[in-house]
PDB file of C-alpha atoms in Angstrom:
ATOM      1  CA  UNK R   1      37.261 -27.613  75.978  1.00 47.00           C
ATOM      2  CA  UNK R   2      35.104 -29.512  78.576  1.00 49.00           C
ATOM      3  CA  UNK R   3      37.123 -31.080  80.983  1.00 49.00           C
ATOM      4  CA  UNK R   4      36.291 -35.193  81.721  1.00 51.00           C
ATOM      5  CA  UNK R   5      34.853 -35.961  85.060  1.00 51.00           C
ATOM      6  CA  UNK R   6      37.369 -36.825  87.476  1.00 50.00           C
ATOM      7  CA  UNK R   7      36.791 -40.479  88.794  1.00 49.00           C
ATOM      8  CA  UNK R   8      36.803 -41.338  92.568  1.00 50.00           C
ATOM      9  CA  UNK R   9      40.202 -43.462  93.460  1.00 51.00           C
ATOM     10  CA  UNK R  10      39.513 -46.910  93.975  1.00 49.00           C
ATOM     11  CA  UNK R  11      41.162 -48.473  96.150  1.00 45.00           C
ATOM     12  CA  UNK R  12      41.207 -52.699  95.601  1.00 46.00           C
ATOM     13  CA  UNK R  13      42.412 -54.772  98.595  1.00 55.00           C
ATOM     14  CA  UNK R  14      44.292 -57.823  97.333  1.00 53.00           C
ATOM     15  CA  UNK R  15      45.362 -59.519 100.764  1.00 54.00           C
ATOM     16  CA  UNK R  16      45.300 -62.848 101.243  1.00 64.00           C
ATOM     17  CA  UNK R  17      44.803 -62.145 105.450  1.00 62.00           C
ATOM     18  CA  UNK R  18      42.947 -59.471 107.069  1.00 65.00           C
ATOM     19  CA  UNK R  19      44.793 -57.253 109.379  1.00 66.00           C
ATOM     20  CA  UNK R  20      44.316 -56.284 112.457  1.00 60.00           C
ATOM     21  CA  UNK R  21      44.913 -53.016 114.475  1.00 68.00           C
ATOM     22  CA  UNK R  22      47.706 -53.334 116.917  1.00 67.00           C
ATOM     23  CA  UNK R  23      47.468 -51.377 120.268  1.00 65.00           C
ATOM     24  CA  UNK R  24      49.855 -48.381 120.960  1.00 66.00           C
ATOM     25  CA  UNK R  25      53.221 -49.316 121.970  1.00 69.00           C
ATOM     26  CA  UNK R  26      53.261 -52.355 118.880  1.00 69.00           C
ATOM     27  CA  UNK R  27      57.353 -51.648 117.451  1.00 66.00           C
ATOM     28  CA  UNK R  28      59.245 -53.425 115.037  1.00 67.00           C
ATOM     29  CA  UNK R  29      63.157 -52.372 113.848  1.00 68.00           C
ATOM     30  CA  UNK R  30      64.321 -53.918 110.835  1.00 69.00           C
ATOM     31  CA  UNK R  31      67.645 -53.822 108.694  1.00 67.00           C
ATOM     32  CA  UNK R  32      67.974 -54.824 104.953  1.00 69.00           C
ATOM     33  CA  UNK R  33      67.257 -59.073 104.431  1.00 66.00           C
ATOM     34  CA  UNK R  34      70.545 -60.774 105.709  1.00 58.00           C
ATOM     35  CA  UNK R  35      69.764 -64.711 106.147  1.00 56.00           C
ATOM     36  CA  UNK R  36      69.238 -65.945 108.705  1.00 56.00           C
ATOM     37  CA  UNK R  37      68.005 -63.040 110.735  1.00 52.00           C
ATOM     38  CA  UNK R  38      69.497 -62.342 114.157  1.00 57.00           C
ATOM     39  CA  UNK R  39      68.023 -61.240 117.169  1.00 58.00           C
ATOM     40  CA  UNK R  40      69.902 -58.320 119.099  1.00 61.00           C
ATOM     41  CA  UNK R  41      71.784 -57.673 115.702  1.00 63.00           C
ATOM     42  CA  UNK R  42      72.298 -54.270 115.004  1.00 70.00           C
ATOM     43  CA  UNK R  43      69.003 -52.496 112.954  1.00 74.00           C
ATOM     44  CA  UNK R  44      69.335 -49.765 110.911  1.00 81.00           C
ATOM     45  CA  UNK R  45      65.340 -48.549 111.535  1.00 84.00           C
ATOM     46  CA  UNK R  46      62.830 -49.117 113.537  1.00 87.00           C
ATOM     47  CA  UNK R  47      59.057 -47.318 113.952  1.00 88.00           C
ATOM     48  CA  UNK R  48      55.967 -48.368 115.151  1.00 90.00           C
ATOM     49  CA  UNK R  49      53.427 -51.046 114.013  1.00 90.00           C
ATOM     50  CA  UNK R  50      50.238 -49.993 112.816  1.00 90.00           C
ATOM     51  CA  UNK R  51      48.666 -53.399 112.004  1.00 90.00           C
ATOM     52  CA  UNK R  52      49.019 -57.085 111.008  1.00 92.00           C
ATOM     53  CA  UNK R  53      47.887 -60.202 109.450  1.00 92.00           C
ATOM     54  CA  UNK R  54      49.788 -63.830 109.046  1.00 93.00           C
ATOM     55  CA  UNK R  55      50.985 -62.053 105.683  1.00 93.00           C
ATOM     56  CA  UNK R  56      52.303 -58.999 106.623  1.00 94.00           C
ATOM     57  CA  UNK R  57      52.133 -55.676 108.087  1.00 93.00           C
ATOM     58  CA  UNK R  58      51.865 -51.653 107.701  1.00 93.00           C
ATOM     59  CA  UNK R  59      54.654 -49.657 109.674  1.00 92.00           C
ATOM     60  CA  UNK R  60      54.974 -46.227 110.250  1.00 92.00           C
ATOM     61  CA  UNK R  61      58.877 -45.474 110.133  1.00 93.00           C
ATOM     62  CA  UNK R  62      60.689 -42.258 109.678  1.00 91.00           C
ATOM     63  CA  UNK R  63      63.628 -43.937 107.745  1.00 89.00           C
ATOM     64  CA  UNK R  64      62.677 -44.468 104.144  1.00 90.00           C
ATOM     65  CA  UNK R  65      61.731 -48.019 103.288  1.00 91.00           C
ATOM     66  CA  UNK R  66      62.134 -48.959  99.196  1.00 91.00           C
ATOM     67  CA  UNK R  67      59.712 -50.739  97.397  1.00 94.00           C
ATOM     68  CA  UNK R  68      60.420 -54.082  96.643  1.00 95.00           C
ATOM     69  CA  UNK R  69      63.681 -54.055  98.704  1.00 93.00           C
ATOM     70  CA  UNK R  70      63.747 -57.027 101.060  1.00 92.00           C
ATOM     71  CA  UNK R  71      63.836 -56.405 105.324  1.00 91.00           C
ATOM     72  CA  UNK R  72      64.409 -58.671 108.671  1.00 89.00           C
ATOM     73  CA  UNK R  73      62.171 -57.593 110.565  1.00 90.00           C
ATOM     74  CA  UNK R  74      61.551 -58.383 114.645  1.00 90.00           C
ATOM     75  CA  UNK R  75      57.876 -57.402 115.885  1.00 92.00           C
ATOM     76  CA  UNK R  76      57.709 -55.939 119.550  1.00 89.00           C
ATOM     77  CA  UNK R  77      54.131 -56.298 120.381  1.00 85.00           C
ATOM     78  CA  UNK R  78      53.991 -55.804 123.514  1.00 82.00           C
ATOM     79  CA  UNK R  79      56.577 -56.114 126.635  1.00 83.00           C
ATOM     80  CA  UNK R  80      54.711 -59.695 127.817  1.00 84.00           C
ATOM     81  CA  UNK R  81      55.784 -61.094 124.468  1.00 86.00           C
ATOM     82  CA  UNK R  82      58.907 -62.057 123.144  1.00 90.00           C
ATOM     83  CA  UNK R  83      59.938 -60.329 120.002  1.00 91.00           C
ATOM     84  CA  UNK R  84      58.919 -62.155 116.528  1.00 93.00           C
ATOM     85  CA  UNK R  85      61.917 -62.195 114.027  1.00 92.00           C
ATOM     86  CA  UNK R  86      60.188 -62.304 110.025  1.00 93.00           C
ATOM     87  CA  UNK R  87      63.190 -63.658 108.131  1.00 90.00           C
ATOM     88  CA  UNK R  88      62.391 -61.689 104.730  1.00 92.00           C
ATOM     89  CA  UNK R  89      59.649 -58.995 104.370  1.00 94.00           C
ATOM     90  CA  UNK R  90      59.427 -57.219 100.729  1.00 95.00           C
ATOM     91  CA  UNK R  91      58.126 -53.600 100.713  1.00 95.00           C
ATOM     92  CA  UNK R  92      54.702 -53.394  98.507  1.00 95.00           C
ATOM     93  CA  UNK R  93      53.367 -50.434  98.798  1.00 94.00           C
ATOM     94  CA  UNK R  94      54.192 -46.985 100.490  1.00 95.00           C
ATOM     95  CA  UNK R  95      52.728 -43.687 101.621  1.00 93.00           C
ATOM     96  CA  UNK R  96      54.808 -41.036 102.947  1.00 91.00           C
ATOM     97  CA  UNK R  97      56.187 -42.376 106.077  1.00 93.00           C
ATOM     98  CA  UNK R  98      53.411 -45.450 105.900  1.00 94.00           C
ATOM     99  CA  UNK R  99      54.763 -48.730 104.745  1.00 95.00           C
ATOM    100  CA  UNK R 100      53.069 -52.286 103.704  1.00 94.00           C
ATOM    101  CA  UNK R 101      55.514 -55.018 103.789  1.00 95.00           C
ATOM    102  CA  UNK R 102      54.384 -58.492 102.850  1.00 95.00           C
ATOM    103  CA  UNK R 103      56.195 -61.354 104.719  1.00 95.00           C
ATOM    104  CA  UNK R 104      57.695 -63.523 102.400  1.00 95.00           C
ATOM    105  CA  UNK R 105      59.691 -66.053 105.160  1.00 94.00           C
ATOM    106  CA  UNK R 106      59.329 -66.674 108.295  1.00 95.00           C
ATOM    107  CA  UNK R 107      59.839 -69.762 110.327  1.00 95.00           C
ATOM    108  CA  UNK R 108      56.505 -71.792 111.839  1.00 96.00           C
ATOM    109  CA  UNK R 109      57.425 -71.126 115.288  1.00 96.00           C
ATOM    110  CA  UNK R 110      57.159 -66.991 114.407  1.00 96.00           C
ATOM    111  CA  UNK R 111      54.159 -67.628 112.519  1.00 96.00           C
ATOM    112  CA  UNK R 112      52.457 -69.707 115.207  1.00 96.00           C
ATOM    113  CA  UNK R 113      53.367 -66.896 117.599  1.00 94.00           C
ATOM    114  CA  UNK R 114      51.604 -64.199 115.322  1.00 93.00           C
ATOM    115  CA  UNK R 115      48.966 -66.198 114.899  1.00 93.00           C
ATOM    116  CA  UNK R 116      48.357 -66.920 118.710  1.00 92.00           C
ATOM    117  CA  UNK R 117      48.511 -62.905 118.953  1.00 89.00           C
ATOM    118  CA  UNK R 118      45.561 -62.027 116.051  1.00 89.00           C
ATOM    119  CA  UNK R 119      43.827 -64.529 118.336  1.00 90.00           C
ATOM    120  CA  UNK R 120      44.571 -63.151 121.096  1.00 88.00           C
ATOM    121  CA  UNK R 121      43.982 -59.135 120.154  1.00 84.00           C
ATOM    122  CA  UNK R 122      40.362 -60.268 118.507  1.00 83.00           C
ATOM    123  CA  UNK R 123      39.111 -61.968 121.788  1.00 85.00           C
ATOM    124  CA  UNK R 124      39.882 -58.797 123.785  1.00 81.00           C
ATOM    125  CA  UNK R 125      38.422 -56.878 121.222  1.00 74.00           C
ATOM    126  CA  UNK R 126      35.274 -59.069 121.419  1.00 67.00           C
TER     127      UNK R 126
END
């Protein structure tokens, strides 16, 4: 019996925000969604940042992340900044030890802060 042709994976992108690569060193540490998030509260992972957009993020943790559970987050970019707490982050997608979580609240302060960064990280790209 002839076997049907295997179709190439396609792979749709349905962000809202494009990300943007984050140089070495970019950590976050989260703990499951406790409101409202604390800074210097005990996490229960952390892991490094891959990349980011005002919407969200992908991570690269070894600590399993679920999909759909809810996170606080707080984004380390870089020692000159001040850490970025994301009230609630929900887990979309995941691949092996690669996470995307979508930020679902955060206060405008944060936001203005991570937008000021993507700003920041494409001029220096430029």
């Amino acid at each position: 019996m002839a076997q049907p042709h295997a179709q190439p994976k396609r792979i749709i992108d349905l962000r809202k925000h494009a990300r943007i690569l984050l140089p070495a060193g970019a950590l976050f540490s989260f703990r499951r969604l406790v409101v409202p998030v604390q800074l210097g509260e005990e996490a229960e992972g952390e892991g490094a940042m891959v990349d980011l957009s005002i919407g969200g993020c992908r991570l690269l943790s070894e600590v399993p992340l679920n999909i759909g559970q809810e996170y606080n987050l707080i984004l380390q970019i870089s020692t000159e900044r001040p850490p970025i707490p994301v009230d609630a982050a929900v887990v979309r997608w995941t691949d092996d030890s690669m996470y995307g979580l979508k930020f679902i609240s955060i206060a405008p302060h944060d936001e203005s802060q991570i937008r000021d960064l993507l700003l920041d990280i494409r001029r220096t790209a430029a």
